[in-house]
CSV table of C-alpha atoms in Angstrom, one decimal:
chain,number,residue,atom,x,y,z
A,1,UNK,CA,4.9,11.1,2.5
A,2,UNK,CA,5.6,7.8,2.1
A,3,UNK,CA,9.4,6.3,1.9
A,4,UNK,CA,12.4,7.9,-0.1
A,5,UNK,CA,12.4,6.3,-3.4
A,6,UNK,CA,13.1,9.4,-5.4
A,7,UNK,CA,16.0,11.1,-6.0
A,8,UNK,CA,17.7,10.3,-2.8
A,9,UNK,CA,16.9,6.3,-1.5
A,10,UNK,CA,15.0,7.1,1.6
A,11,UNK,CA,14.1,11.0,1.2
A,12,UNK,CA,10.7,11.7,-0.4
A,13,UNK,CA,10.3,14.9,-1.4
A,14,UNK,CA,9.7,15.8,-5.0
A,15,UNK,CA,6.4,13.2,-5.2
A,16,UNK,CA,4.3,13.7,-2.3
A,17,UNK,CA,0.6,12.5,-3.7
A,18,UNK,CA,2.0,10.5,-5.3
A,19,UNK,CA,3.4,8.5,-2.8
A,20,UNK,CA,0.9,8.7,-0.8
A,21,UNK,CA,-0.8,6.4,-4.1
A,22,UNK,CA,1.9,4.1,-3.9
A,23,UNK,CA,2.8,3.9,-0.2
A,24,UNK,CA,-2.2,2.9,-0.3
A,25,UNK,CA,-1.1,0.0,-2.2
A,26,UNK,CA,2.5,-1.6,-1.6
A,27,UNK,CA,2.2,-0.9,2.1
A,28,UNK,CA,-0.7,-0.7,3.5
A,29,UNK,CA,-3.0,-4.3,3.9
A,30,UNK,CA,-6.3,-3.1,2.3
A,31,UNK,CA,-8.7,-6.1,4.3
A,32,UNK,CA,-9.3,-3.3,7.1
A,33,UNK,CA,-10.2,-0.5,3.9
A,34,UNK,CA,-12.3,-3.6,1.8
A,35,UNK,CA,-14.9,-4.3,5.4
A,36,UNK,CA,-15.9,-0.5,5.0
A,37,UNK,CA,-15.3,0.2,1.6
A,38,UNK,CA,-17.6,-2.1,1.0
A,39,UNK,CA,-20.4,-0.8,3.0
A,40,UNK,CA,-20.0,2.7,2.8
A,41,UNK,CA,-20.7,2.0,-0.9
A,42,UNK,CA,-23.2,-0.4,-0.8
A,43,UNK,CA,-21.9,-2.0,-3.9
A,44,UNK,CA,-23.7,-5.1,-5.0
A,45,UNK,CA,-21.7,-8.2,-4.7
A,46,UNK,CA,-20.8,-9.2,-8.0
A,47,UNK,CA,-20.7,-12.9,-8.7
A,48,UNK,CA,-16.7,-14.7,-8.1
A,49,UNK,CA,-17.0,-15.2,-12.0
A,50,UNK,CA,-17.5,-11.2,-13.4
A,51,UNK,CA,-15.0,-9.9,-10.9
A,52,UNK,CA,-11.9,-11.6,-12.0
A,53,UNK,CA,-12.3,-10.8,-15.8
A,54,UNK,CA,-13.3,-6.8,-14.5
A,55,UNK,CA,-10.6,-4.2,-16.1
A,56,UNK,CA,-10.0,-1.0,-13.9
A,57,UNK,CA,-9.4,0.2,-17.7
A,58,UNK,CA,-6.4,1.7,-17.1
A,59,UNK,CA,-3.9,2.6,-19.2
A,60,UNK,CA,0.1,2.9,-18.9
A,61,UNK,CA,1.1,5.6,-19.1
A,62,UNK,CA,4.8,4.5,-19.2
A,63,UNK,CA,4.2,2.9,-22.8
A,64,UNK,CA,2.3,6.6,-23.4
A,65,UNK,CA,5.4,9.2,-22.4
A,66,UNK,CA,7.7,7.0,-24.0
A,67,UNK,CA,6.1,7.0,-27.0
A,68,UNK,CA,5.5,10.3,-26.7
A,69,UNK,CA,8.7,11.5,-24.4
A,70,UNK,CA,11.2,9.1,-24.8
A,71,UNK,CA,13.9,12.3,-23.0
A,72,UNK,CA,12.1,12.3,-20.6
A,73,UNK,CA,10.8,8.3,-20.0
A,74,UNK,CA,14.4,6.6,-19.8
A,75,UNK,CA,15.0,9.9,-17.0
A,76,UNK,CA,12.5,8.3,-15.1
A,77,UNK,CA,13.6,4.6,-15.5
A,78,UNK,CA,17.1,6.4,-14.3
A,79,UNK,CA,16.5,8.1,-11.2
A,80,UNK,CA,14.9,4.9,-10.5
A,81,UNK,CA,18.0,2.8,-10.5
A,82,UNK,CA,19.2,5.2,-8.1
A,83,UNK,CA,17.0,3.9,-5.7
A,84,UNK,CA,18.9,1.1,-3.7
A,85,UNK,CA,16.9,-2.0,-4.0
A,86,UNK,CA,14.1,-0.7,-6.0
A,87,UNK,CA,15.2,-3.7,-8.4
A,88,UNK,CA,12.6,-6.9,-7.7
A,89,UNK,CA,10.7,-8.0,-6.0
A,90,UNK,CA,11.3,-11.4,-4.8
A,91,UNK,CA,14.7,-11.4,-2.2
A,92,UNK,CA,16.1,-15.3,-1.0
A,93,UNK,CA,17.9,-14.1,2.8
A,94,UNK,CA,20.5,-16.7,3.9
A,95,UNK,CA,22.4,-18.0,6.7
A,96,UNK,CA,25.1,-20.1,6.8
A,97,UNK,CA,23.5,-23.2,9.6
A,98,UNK,CA,19.7,-22.1,8.1
A,99,UNK,CA,17.8,-23.1,5.9
A,100,UNK,CA,17.3,-20.5,3.3
A,101,UNK,CA,13.4,-18.2,3.9
A,102,UNK,CA,12.0,-15.7,1.5
A,103,UNK,CA,11.3,-12.1,1.0
A,104,UNK,CA,8.5,-10.7,-1.2
A,105,UNK,CA,7.3,-7.3,-1.7
A,106,UNK,CA,3.9,-7.5,-2.7
A,107,UNK,CA,0.7,-5.2,-3.7
A,108,UNK,CA,-2.2,-6.1,-1.0
A,109,UNK,CA,-4.7,-5.9,-4.7
A,110,UNK,CA,-6.8,-9.0,-5.8
A,111,UNK,CA,-5.2,-8.4,-9.2
A,112,UNK,CA,-5.1,-12.0,-11.0
A,113,UNK,CA,-1.3,-10.9,-12.4
A,114,UNK,CA,0.0,-9.9,-9.3
A,115,UNK,CA,-1.1,-12.6,-6.9
A,116,UNK,CA,0.2,-15.4,-9.6
A,117,UNK,CA,3.6,-14.9,-8.4
A,118,UNK,CA,7.3,-14.4,-9.4
A,119,UNK,CA,8.8,-17.3,-11.4
A,120,UNK,CA,9.5,-19.6,-7.7
A,121,UNK,CA,7.2,-17.4,-5.1
A,122,UNK,CA,4.8,-19.8,-5.2
A,123,UNK,CA,7.0,-23.1,-4.6
A,124,UNK,CA,9.2,-21.0,-1.9
A,125,UNK,CA,5.9,-20.3,0.6
A,126,UNK,CA,4.1,-24.1,-1.1
A,127,UNK,CA,8.6,-25.4,1.6
A,128,UNK,CA,7.7,-23.2,4.5
A,129,UNK,CA,7.4,-23.8,7.2
A,130,UNK,CA,6.6,-20.4,8.1
A,131,UNK,CA,3.9,-17.5,6.1
A,132,UNK,CA,4.7,-14.5,6.8
A,133,UNK,CA,2.6,-10.9,6.9
A,134,UNK,CA,2.0,-8.0,8.0
A,135,UNK,CA,-1.0,-8.5,10.3
A,136,UNK,CA,-2.1,-12.5,11.4
A,137,UNK,CA,-5.6,-11.0,11.7
A,138,UNK,CA,-6.4,-10.0,7.6
A,139,UNK,CA,-7.8,-13.9,7.9
A,140,UNK,CA,-10.6,-13.3,10.1
A,141,UNK,CA,-12.7,-10.0,9.1
A,142,UNK,CA,-14.6,-9.7,12.0
A,143,UNK,CA,-12.0,-9.8,14.1
A,144,UNK,CA,-9.9,-8.0,13.6
A,145,UNK,CA,-12.6,-5.5,12.5
A,146,UNK,CA,-14.3,-5.6,16.0
A,147,UNK,CA,-10.2,-5.4,17.4
A,148,UNK,CA,-9.9,-1.8,15.2
A,149,UNK,CA,-13.4,-0.3,16.0
A,150,UNK,CA,-12.9,-1.2,19.8
A,151,UNK,CA,-10.3,1.9,19.9
A,152,UNK,CA,-12.7,4.4,17.8
A,153,UNK,CA,-10.3,7.6,17.9
A,154,UNK,CA,-8.5,5.0,15.4
A,155,UNK,CA,-11.5,5.2,13.2
A,156,UNK,CA,-13.4,8.7,13.5
A,157,UNK,CA,-13.4,12.0,14.0
A,158,UNK,CA,-13.1,11.6,18.8
A,159,UNK,CA,-13.4,15.2,19.0
A,160,UNK,CA,-16.7,16.3,18.1
A,161,UNK,CA,-15.8,17.9,15.2
A,162,UNK,CA,-17.8,16.7,11.2
A,163,UNK,CA,-15.1,16.2,7.9
A,164,UNK,CA,-17.0,19.8,7.0
A,165,UNK,CA,-15.0,21.4,9.5
A,166,UNK,CA,-11.8,20.7,7.9
A,167,UNK,CA,-12.6,21.7,4.9
A,168,UNK,CA,-12.9,25.8,3.1
A,169,UNK,CA,-16.5,26.2,1.0
A,170,UNK,CA,-15.1,24.7,-2.1
A,171,UNK,CA,-13.6,21.2,-0.9
A,172,UNK,CA,-16.4,20.4,1.0
A,173,UNK,CA,-18.2,21.3,-1.9
A,174,UNK,CA,-15.7,18.6,-4.0
A,175,UNK,CA,-16.4,16.5,-1.5
A,176,UNK,CA,-19.6,16.1,-1.3
A,177,UNK,CA,-20.1,16.8,-5.0
A,178,UNK,CA,-17.3,12.5,-5.8
A,179,UNK,CA,-18.8,11.3,-2.7
A,180,UNK,CA,-23.0,11.5,-4.8
A,181,UNK,CA,-21.3,10.0,-7.8
A,182,UNK,CA,-20.9,6.9,-5.1
A,183,UNK,CA,-23.7,7.3,-4.1
A,184,UNK,CA,-22.9,8.1,-0.4
A,185,UNK,CA,-23.7,11.0,1.5
A,186,UNK,CA,-21.7,13.3,3.6
A,187,UNK,CA,-23.7,12.7,6.4
A,188,UNK,CA,-22.3,9.4,6.4
A,189,UNK,CA,-18.8,9.7,6.8
A,190,UNK,CA,-19.0,13.3,8.6
A,191,UNK,CA,-17.5,12.6,11.7
A,192,UNK,CA,-14.9,9.6,9.5
A,193,UNK,CA,-10.7,9.7,10.4
A,194,UNK,CA,-10.3,12.2,6.5
A,195,UNK,CA,-8.2,9.4,5.6
A,196,UNK,CA,-10.6,6.9,6.0
A,197,UNK,CA,-12.6,8.7,3.2
A,198,UNK,CA,-9.8,9.0,0.7
A,199,UNK,CA,-9.4,6.1,0.8
A,200,UNK,CA,-12.6,4.9,-1.0
A,201,UNK,CA,-11.7,6.7,-3.1
A,202,UNK,CA,-8.2,5.5,-3.9
A,203,UNK,CA,-9.5,1.9,-4.4
A,204,UNK,CA,-10.8,1.2,-7.5
A,205,UNK,CA,-13.7,0.4,-8.2
A,206,UNK,CA,-13.2,-3.0,-10.2
A,207,UNK,CA,-10.8,-3.6,-6.6
A,208,UNK,CA,-13.6,-3.0,-4.8
A,209,UNK,CA,-16.0,-5.4,-7.0
A,210,UNK,CA,-13.4,-7.9,-7.2
A,211,UNK,CA,-13.5,-8.2,-3.2
A,212,UNK,CA,-17.1,-7.9,-2.9
A,213,UNK,CA,-17.2,-11.2,-5.0
A,214,UNK,CA,-14.6,-12.2,-1.9
A,215,UNK,CA,-11.6,-12.8,-4.0
A,216,UNK,CA,-9.2,-12.6,-1.8
A,217,UNK,CA,-5.5,-9.1,-1.9
A,218,UNK,CA,-2.0,-11.9,-2.4
A,219,UNK,CA,-0.8,-11.7,0.8
A,220,UNK,CA,-4.6,-13.1,2.4
A,221,UNK,CA,-4.6,-15.9,-0.3
A,222,UNK,CA,-0.9,-16.5,0.9
A,223,UNK,CA,-2.4,-16.0,4.6
A,224,UNK,CA,-5.8,-18.2,3.4
A,225,UNK,CA,-3.3,-20.6,1.6
A,226,UNK,CA,-1.0,-21.6,4.5
A,227,UNK,CA,-3.6,-22.6,7.2
A,228,UNK,CA,-5.4,-24.7,5.0
A,229,UNK,CA,-1.9,-26.1,3.7
A,230,UNK,CA,-2.0,-26.3,8.3
A,231,UNK,CA,0.9,-24.0,8.2
A,232,UNK,CA,2.0,-22.1,10.5
A,233,UNK,CA,1.6,-18.6,10.1
A,234,UNK,CA,2.6,-15.6,11.3
A,235,UNK,CA,2.2,-11.4,11.5
A,236,UNK,CA,5.2,-8.7,11.9
A,237,UNK,CA,1.7,-6.4,13.3
A,238,UNK,CA,-1.8,-5.5,14.1
A,239,UNK,CA,-3.3,-3.6,12.2
A,240,UNK,CA,-4.6,-1.2,15.5
A,241,UNK,CA,-1.2,-0.7,15.0
A,242,UNK,CA,-1.4,0.6,11.7
A,243,UNK,CA,-3.8,2.5,12.1
A,244,UNK,CA,-2.5,4.0,13.9
A,245,UNK,CA,0.9,4.9,12.8
A,246,UNK,CA,-1.8,6.6,10.8
A,247,UNK,CA,-3.7,8.9,13.0
A,248,UNK,CA,-1.2,10.3,14.7
A,249,UNK,CA,-0.2,11.4,11.5
A,250,UNK,CA,-2.3,15.4,11.8
A,251,UNK,CA,-5.2,15.0,10.1
A,252,UNK,CA,-4.6,18.8,8.2
A,253,UNK,CA,-1.6,16.5,6.2
A,254,UNK,CA,-4.7,14.0,5.5
A,255,UNK,CA,-6.7,16.1,4.5
A,256,UNK,CA,-5.1,18.0,1.9
A,257,UNK,CA,-3.9,13.8,0.6
A,258,UNK,CA,-7.7,13.7,0.9
A,259,UNK,CA,-9.0,16.7,-1.9
A,260,UNK,CA,-5.2,15.8,-4.1
A,261,UNK,CA,-6.9,12.3,-4.6
A,262,UNK,CA,-10.7,14.2,-5.1
A,263,UNK,CA,-8.9,16.0,-7.7
A,264,UNK,CA,-7.2,13.5,-9.0
A,265,UNK,CA,-10.6,11.7,-10.3
A,266,UNK,CA,-11.4,8.8,-13.0
A,267,UNK,CA,-7.3,9.4,-13.1
A,268,UNK,CA,-6.9,6.9,-10.2
A,269,UNK,CA,-7.3,3.7,-12.9
A,270,UNK,CA,-4.2,5.0,-15.1
A,271,UNK,CA,-2.6,5.5,-11.5
A,272,UNK,CA,-2.9,1.7,-10.5
A,273,UNK,CA,-2.3,0.0,-13.8
A,274,UNK,CA,0.8,1.4,-14.4
A,275,UNK,CA,2.4,0.8,-11.3
A,276,UNK,CA,1.0,-2.3,-10.9
A,277,UNK,CA,3.2,-2.7,-14.4
A,278,UNK,CA,6.3,-1.6,-13.2
A,279,UNK,CA,5.7,-3.5,-10.4
A,280,UNK,CA,5.4,-6.9,-12.5
A,281,UNK,CA,8.6,-5.4,-14.5
A,282,UNK,CA,10.3,-5.7,-9.9
A,283,UNK,CA,10.9,-2.5,-11.0
A,284,UNK,CA,10.6,-0.4,-8.0
A,285,UNK,CA,12.2,1.9,-8.0
A,286,UNK,CA,10.8,3.0,-10.8
A,287,UNK,CA,7.7,4.3,-9.2
A,288,UNK,CA,8.1,7.6,-7.5
A,289,UNK,CA,9.7,8.7,-10.0
A,290,UNK,CA,6.9,8.2,-13.0
A,291,UNK,CA,4.5,9.4,-10.7
A,292,UNK,CA,6.0,12.0,-10.1
A,293,UNK,CA,5.7,13.1,-13.8
A,294,UNK,CA,1.8,12.2,-13.4
A,295,UNK,CA,0.7,14.0,-11.1
A,296,UNK,CA,1.2,17.6,-10.2
A,297,UNK,CA,2.5,18.4,-6.8
A,298,UNK,CA,0.3,21.0,-5.3
A,299,UNK,CA,-0.2,21.6,-1.2
A,300,UNK,CA,1.6,19.1,-0.3
A,301,UNK,CA,5.3,20.0,2.2
A,302,UNK,CA,7.9,18.5,2.0
A,303,UNK,CA,8.0,19.0,5.4
A,304,UNK,CA,4.6,16.3,5.3
A,305,UNK,CA,6.2,14.1,2.8
A,306,UNK,CA,9.4,13.6,5.7
A,307,UNK,CA,6.8,13.1,8.0
A,308,UNK,CA,4.6,10.7,6.4
A,309,UNK,CA,7.7,8.5,5.7
A,310,UNK,CA,9.2,8.6,8.5
A,311,UNK,CA,6.3,7.6,10.2
A,312,UNK,CA,4.4,5.3,8.3
A,313,UNK,CA,7.7,3.5,5.8
A,314,UNK,CA,11.1,3.9,8.2
A,315,UNK,CA,9.0,3.2,11.4
A,316,UNK,CA,7.3,-0.1,10.6
A,317,UNK,CA,10.5,-0.8,8.4
A,318,UNK,CA,12.4,-1.3,11.8
A,319,UNK,CA,9.4,-3.1,14.4
A,320,UNK,CA,8.9,-5.0,11.0
A,321,UNK,CA,13.0,-6.2,10.6
A,322,UNK,CA,12.5,-6.1,14.9
A,323,UNK,CA,9.6,-9.0,14.7
A,324,UNK,CA,11.7,-10.8,11.7
A,325,UNK,CA,14.3,-11.6,13.5
A,326,UNK,CA,13.7,-14.6,16.3
A,327,UNK,CA,11.2,-16.2,13.5
A,328,UNK,CA,14.2,-15.8,10.0
A,329,UNK,CA,16.5,-17.4,12.8
A,330,UNK,CA,15.1,-21.2,12.8
A,331,UNK,CA,15.3,-20.8,9.0
A,332,UNK,CA,13.1,-21.7,6.1
A,333,UNK,CA,10.1,-18.5,6.2
A,334,UNK,CA,8.2,-17.0,3.3
A,335,UNK,CA,7.9,-13.2,4.5
A,336,UNK,CA,5.1,-11.1,2.3
A,337,UNK,CA,4.8,-7.8,3.0
A,338,UNK,CA,4.1,-4.3,0.9
A,339,UNK,CA,6.5,-3.6,-1.7
A,340,UNK,CA,8.1,-0.2,-1.1
A,341,UNK,CA,9.3,-1.5,2.8
A,342,UNK,CA,11.6,-3.4,0.6
A,343,UNK,CA,13.5,-1.0,-1.0
A,344,UNK,CA,16.2,2.3,0.4
A,345,UNK,CA,18.6,2.7,2.5
A,346,UNK,CA,16.1,2.1,5.6
A,347,UNK,CA,14.5,-0.7,3.9
A,348,UNK,CA,13.6,-3.6,5.3
A,349,UNK,CA,16.6,-6.0,2.2
A,350,UNK,CA,18.8,-2.7,3.7
A,351,UNK,CA,17.3,-3.8,7.3
A,352,UNK,CA,18.2,-8.1,7.4
A,353,UNK,CA,21.4,-7.5,5.7
A,354,UNK,CA,22.3,-5.6,9.1
A,355,UNK,CA,21.5,-8.8,11.6
A,356,UNK,CA,23.3,-10.6,9.5
A,357,UNK,CA,21.6,-12.7,6.8
A,358,UNK,CA,22.9,-12.3,3.1
A,359,UNK,CA,19.7,-11.0,1.4
A,360,UNK,CA,19.9,-10.8,-2.1
A,361,UNK,CA,17.4,-10.9,-4.8
A,362,UNK,CA,16.3,-13.7,-6.8
A,363,UNK,CA,13.9,-13.2,-10.0
C-alpha cells in the first residue's frame, strides 16, 4: 500500500499493513472520519480539560527494540536513512524574486506534542499571507459531510451487498466481536465501505475522545487560526476527491486491511506512539522500516501495496504539486499536508524542486 519509504525510495513492497497505518496517520484527513466514528461509537462527550491530558497508554516500540535487539534497531534506522527527503518535517521553499514559502509535514492528530509544531513553524505560519492545507473543507464539518454523502458510493456499499458478504464466517465473527467491544452492532455498519469500518478501529480511543471534546487536529487548527487572523486559507483537494481515491481501490484490498486491523487490536496504541515519536524526531523515513519489524506481513500482496501507493500517494502528490504551483508563485505561503506526501523521489519536496524551487530542510 502507500508510499515508498522502505527499501526502494518510492516503492513499497514489504511493509504492507504498516503502510496503511502510516498513511492513515500522515496522509489522510481525520476530520472526515471523526464525524462518522463519533456517531458510530456513540461516545459520551469528554471535557476538553480531561481530553487534553488523555493518554493513549502506548509504548515506544523502538525504545524497547534498542534495548532488546540493538542490531535490528540500527538496521531500521539505516534503512530509513536511504529514503529520499526522509529526514525533517519542516521545509523552506525559495525562488529568486519571491518571499520564501514553507512546507510542513503533519500528522492529522490532536496530540499536543504534534500540534505544537517544530521550531520556526509557528512563526512561519503566523507570518504567511496564505495558509494551504489538504482540504479547506475541514473548516466546516457539516458542510464537508454533506458534500461527501451527496455521493453515497464514496462511503457506502451501493451494490446491495453487506460487509458480511465480503467476509468469511471466521472474519465476520472477528468483526462482530470487535464492534461489540465498542458498543456497535454489525447491522449498524452493514452497508459501510470496509475502509470506513477499518478506520473506526485504527483511530485510537484517546484521539476520538480528544476530538469529541472539540480539540482540533494540527491541520484543522492551522486553518482555523488563519481564518481567525483574517488570512486566506486554500485547499489542494476536496474531501470527496480523497474519498474517491479510497473507493477507487478494490474492495478486496480494503477487506484484507480491515481484518488485519482487527487482529492488531490494542497494539494500535503502541504503533501510534512509536510513529509519533519518530515523527517528532523528524525521522519520517524510519517509520515504515519500523512497522515492517513489529507488524507481521499477512495477506496483502505486493500488487496491493503498489496499487495503494499509486492511487493514494503518488497520484495525489502530483495533484497537490500542480495546485500548489500558482499559490507558491506569489510567495509567502505556508503549506501543511500529511508528512507521507513529502518523502521519496516522487514526494512533494522533489516535485516542487522540479518546478524550479529550492527546497531545503528548515529544522
